Coordinates of C-alpha atoms in Angstrom, one line a residue:
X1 CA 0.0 0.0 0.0
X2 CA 2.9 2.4 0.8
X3 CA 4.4 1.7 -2.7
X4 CA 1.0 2.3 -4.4
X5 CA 0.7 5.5 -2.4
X6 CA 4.4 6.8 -3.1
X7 CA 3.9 5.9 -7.0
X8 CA 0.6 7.8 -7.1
X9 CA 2.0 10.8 -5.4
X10 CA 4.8 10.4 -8.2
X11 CA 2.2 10.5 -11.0
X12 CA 0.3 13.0 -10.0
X13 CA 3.2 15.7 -9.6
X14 CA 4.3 14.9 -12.8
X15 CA 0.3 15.9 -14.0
X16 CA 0.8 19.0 -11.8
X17 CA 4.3 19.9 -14.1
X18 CA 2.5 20.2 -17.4
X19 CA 2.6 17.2 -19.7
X20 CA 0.1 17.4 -21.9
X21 CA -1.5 14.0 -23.6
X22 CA -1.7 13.7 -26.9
X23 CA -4.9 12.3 -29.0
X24 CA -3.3 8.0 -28.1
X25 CA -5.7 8.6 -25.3
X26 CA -3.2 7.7 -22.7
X27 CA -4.5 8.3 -19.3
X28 CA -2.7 8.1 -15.6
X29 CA -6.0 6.1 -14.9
X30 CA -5.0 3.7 -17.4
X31 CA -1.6 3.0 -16.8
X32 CA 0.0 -0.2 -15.0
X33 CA 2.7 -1.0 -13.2
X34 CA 4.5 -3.2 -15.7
X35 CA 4.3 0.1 -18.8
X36 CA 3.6 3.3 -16.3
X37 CA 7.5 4.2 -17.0
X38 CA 6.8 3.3 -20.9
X39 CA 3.9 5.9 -21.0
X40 CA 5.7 8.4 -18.8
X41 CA 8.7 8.6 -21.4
X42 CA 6.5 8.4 -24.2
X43 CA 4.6 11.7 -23.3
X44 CA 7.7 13.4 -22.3
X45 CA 9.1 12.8 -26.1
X46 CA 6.1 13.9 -27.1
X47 CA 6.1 17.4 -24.8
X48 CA 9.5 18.0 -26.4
X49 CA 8.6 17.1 -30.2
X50 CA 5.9 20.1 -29.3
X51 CA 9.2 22.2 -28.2
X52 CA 10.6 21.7 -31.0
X53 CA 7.7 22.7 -33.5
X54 CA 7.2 25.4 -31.2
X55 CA 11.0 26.6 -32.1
X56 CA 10.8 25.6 -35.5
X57 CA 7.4 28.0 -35.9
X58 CA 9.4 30.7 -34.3
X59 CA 12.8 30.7 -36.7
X60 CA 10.2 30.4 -39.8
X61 CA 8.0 33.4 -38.6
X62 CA 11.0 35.9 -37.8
X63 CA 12.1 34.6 -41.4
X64 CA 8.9 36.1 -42.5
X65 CA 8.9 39.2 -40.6
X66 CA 12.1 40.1 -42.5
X67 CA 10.3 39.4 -45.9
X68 CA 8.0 41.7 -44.5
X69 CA 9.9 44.3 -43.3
X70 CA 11.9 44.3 -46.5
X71 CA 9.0 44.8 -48.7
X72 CA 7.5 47.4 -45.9
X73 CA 11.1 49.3 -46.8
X74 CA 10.7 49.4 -50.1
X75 CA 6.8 50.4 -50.2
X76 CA 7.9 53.2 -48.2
X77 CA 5.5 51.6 -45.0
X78 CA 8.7 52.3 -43.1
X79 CA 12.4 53.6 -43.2
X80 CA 15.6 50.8 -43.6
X81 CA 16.1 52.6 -40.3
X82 CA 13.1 51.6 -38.7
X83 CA 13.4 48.2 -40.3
X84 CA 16.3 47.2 -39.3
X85 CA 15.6 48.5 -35.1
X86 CA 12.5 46.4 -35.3
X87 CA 15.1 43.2 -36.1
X88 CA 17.6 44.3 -33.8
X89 CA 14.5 44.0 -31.3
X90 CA 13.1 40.7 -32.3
X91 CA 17.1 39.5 -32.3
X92 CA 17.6 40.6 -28.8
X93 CA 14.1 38.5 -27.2
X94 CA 14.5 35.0 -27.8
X95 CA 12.1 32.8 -26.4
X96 CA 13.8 32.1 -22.7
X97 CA 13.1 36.1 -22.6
X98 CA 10.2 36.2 -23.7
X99 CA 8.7 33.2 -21.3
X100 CA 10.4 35.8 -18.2
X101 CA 8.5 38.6 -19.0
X102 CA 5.0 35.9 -19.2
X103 CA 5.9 35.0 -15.6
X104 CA 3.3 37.1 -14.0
X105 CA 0.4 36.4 -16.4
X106 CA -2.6 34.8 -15.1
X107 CA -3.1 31.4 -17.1
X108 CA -6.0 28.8 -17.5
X109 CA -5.9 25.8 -19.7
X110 CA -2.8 26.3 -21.4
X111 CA -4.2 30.6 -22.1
X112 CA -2.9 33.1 -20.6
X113 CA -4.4 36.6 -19.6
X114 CA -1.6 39.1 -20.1
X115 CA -1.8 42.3 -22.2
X116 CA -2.7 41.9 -25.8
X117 CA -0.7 42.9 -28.8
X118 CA 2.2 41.0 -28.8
X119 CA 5.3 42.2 -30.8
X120 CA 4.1 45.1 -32.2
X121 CA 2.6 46.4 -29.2
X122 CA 6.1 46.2 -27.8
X123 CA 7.3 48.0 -31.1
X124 CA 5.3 51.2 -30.2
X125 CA 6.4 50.9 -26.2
X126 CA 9.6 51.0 -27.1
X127 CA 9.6 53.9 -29.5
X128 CA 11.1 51.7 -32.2
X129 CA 7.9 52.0 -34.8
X130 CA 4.3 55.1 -34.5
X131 CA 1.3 53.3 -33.6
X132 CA 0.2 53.7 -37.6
X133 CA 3.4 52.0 -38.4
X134 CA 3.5 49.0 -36.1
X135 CA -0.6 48.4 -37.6
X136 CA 0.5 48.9 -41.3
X137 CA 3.3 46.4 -40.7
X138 CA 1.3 43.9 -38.3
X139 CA -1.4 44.1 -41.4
X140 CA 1.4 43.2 -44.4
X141 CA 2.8 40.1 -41.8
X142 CA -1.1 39.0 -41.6
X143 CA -1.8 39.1 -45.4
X144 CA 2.2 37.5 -45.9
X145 CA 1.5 34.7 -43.4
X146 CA -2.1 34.0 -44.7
X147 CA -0.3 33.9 -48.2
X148 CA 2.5 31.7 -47.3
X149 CA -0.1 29.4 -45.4
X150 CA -2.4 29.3 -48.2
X151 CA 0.1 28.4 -51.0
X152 CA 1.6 25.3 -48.2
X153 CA -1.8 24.3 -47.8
X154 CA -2.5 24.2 -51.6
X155 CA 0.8 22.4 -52.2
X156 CA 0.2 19.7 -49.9
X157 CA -3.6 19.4 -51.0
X158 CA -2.0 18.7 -54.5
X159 CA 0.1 16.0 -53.4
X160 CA -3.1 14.0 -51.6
X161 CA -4.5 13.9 -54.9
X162 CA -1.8 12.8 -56.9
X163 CA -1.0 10.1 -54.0
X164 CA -4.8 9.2 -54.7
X165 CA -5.6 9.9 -50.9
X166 CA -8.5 12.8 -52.1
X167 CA -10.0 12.7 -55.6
X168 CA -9.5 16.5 -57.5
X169 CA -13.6 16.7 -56.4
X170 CA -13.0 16.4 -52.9
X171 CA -10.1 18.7 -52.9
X172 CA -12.2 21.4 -54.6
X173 CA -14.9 20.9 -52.0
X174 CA -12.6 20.7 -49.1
X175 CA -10.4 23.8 -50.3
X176 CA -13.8 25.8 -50.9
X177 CA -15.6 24.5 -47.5
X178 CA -12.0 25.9 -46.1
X179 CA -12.2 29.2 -47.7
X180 CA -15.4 29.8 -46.9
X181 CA -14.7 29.1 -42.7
X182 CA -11.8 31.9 -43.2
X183 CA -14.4 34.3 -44.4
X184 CA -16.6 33.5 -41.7
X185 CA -13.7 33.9 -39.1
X186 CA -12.8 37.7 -40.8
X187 CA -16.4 38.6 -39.9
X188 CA -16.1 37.8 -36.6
X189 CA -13.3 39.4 -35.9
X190 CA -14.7 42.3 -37.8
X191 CA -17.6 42.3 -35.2
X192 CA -15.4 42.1 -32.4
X193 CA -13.7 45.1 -33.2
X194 CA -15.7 47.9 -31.3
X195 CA -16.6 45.3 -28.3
X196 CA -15.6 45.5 -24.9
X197 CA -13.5 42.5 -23.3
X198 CA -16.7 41.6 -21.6
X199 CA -18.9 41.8 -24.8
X200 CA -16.2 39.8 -26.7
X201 CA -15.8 37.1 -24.3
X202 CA -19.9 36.8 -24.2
X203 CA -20.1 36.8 -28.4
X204 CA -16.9 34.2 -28.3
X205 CA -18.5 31.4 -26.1
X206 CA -21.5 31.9 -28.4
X207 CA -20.2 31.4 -31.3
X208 CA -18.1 28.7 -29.7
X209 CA -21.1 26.6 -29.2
X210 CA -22.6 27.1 -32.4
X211 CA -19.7 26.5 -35.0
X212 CA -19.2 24.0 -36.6
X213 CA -16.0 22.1 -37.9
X214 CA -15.7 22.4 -41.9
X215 CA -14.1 19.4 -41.9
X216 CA -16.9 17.6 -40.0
X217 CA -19.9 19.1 -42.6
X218 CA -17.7 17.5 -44.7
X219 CA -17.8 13.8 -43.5
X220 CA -21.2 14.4 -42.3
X221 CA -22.4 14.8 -45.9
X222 CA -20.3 12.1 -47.3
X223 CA -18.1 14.4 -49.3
X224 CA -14.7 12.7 -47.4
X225 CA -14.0 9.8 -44.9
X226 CA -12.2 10.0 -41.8
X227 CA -9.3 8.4 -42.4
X228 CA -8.9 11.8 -45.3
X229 CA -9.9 13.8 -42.9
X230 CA -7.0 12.7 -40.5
X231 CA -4.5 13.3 -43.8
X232 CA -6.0 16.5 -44.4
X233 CA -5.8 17.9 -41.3
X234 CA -2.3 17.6 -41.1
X235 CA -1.7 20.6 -43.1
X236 CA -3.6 22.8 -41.4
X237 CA -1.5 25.6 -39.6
X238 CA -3.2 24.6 -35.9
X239 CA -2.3 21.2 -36.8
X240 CA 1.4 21.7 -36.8
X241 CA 1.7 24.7 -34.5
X242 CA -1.1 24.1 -32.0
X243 CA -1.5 26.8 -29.7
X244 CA 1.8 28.1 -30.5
X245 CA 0.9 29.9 -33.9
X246 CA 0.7 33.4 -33.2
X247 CA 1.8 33.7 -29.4
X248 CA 5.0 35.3 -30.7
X249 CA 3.8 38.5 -33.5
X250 CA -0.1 38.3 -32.8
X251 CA -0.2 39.2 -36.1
X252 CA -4.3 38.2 -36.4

């Protein structure tokens, strides 16, 4: 009994750390004597393969603010000045910085509740960019991310048809049922615009409860299986990034 105790106490302050469970459905309820250290090591690789996507995400979107930044130089959005402050300043926080200065922020299920605005609300603090420069460049990384996104997601879409997982039908219907959910999200947002924090968070859990996956109209109506949905989903930016995404340039 003392042993059962002692290895319970274990498991559960290794819950209390963070490890997050992925979709095997592997729970501390389920695990056994004989496997519990199997598990254990299995969602630790799995907590760092998240670290490294996290990083991975990062390096790719500071490789796409300079793309922006360049192009913002040369559209006259800002001076090569400006430009190249705003890279000194993204240089200068990596990501052990930028978890310090998170330490004090309030968070629930993996969210936290800190000031809003991310990088280029930090530009404008820090008199490196005017408020009408830090939006004109936060709007050029949004369209340049949706972009990049867009042409990834098109590519891979391609190759599931030529590897026969979709038909060219399904990937019409599945790139339109897509487009169509992005349009929807740009309204919302668009609503939410001239809300307060308590009138966004009331309009957010209700349209929460009423949306409805694309991808799941989709096998509802027949128009893809599971097993594509699964293949699909795997290029989707949330997919790969999880909550990581936009944490770093809130760029949305």
């Amino acid at each position: 009994m003392k042993n059962k105790s002692l290895r319970m106490k274990l498991l559960s302050g290794l819950l209390c750390t963070g490890l997050v469970f992925s979709s095997t459905g592997l729970t501390f309820a389920a695990v056994k004597n004989d496997n519990a250290k199997e598990n254990i090591n299995m969602e630790l690789k799995a907590n760092e393969n998240g670290k490294k996507d996290a990083k991975a995400h990062h390096a790719q979107m500071k490789v796409t603010l300079k793309l922006v930044i360049k192009e913002g130089v040369s559209s006259k959005i800002i001076t090569k000045t400006e430009g190249d402050k705003v890279l000194e300043y993204v240089n200068s926080k990596s990501m052990k910085n930028r978890g310090e200065l998170r330490k004090d922020k309030k968070c629930k299920k993996e969210k936290c509740d800190g000031e809003k605005g991310g990088l280029f609300r930090d530009l404008v603090t820090e008199n490196i960019l005017t408020q009408e420069k830090s939006d004109a460049l936060k709007k050029s990384m949004y369209i340049k991310v949706t972009e990049i996104r867009t042409a990834e997601f098109k590519k891979g879409m391609n190759i599931l048809v030529i590897k026969k997982v979709l038909t060219l039908d399904q990937s019409n219907k599945v790139n339109s049922s897509i487009m169509s959910a992005q349009v929807q999200r740009k309204e919302m947002f668009k609503k939410m615009k001239g809300m307060s924090e308590k009138e966004r968070e009331s309009y957010m859990k209700k349209m929460e409860n009423t949306k409805v996956s694309p991808m799941k109209v989709l096998i509802d109506n027949g128009t893809i299986t599971k097993e594509q949905e699964t293949e699909i989903q795997k290029l989707l930016p949330q997919h790969n990034h999880g909550g990581h995404g936009n944490h770093t340039y809130n760029h949305k």
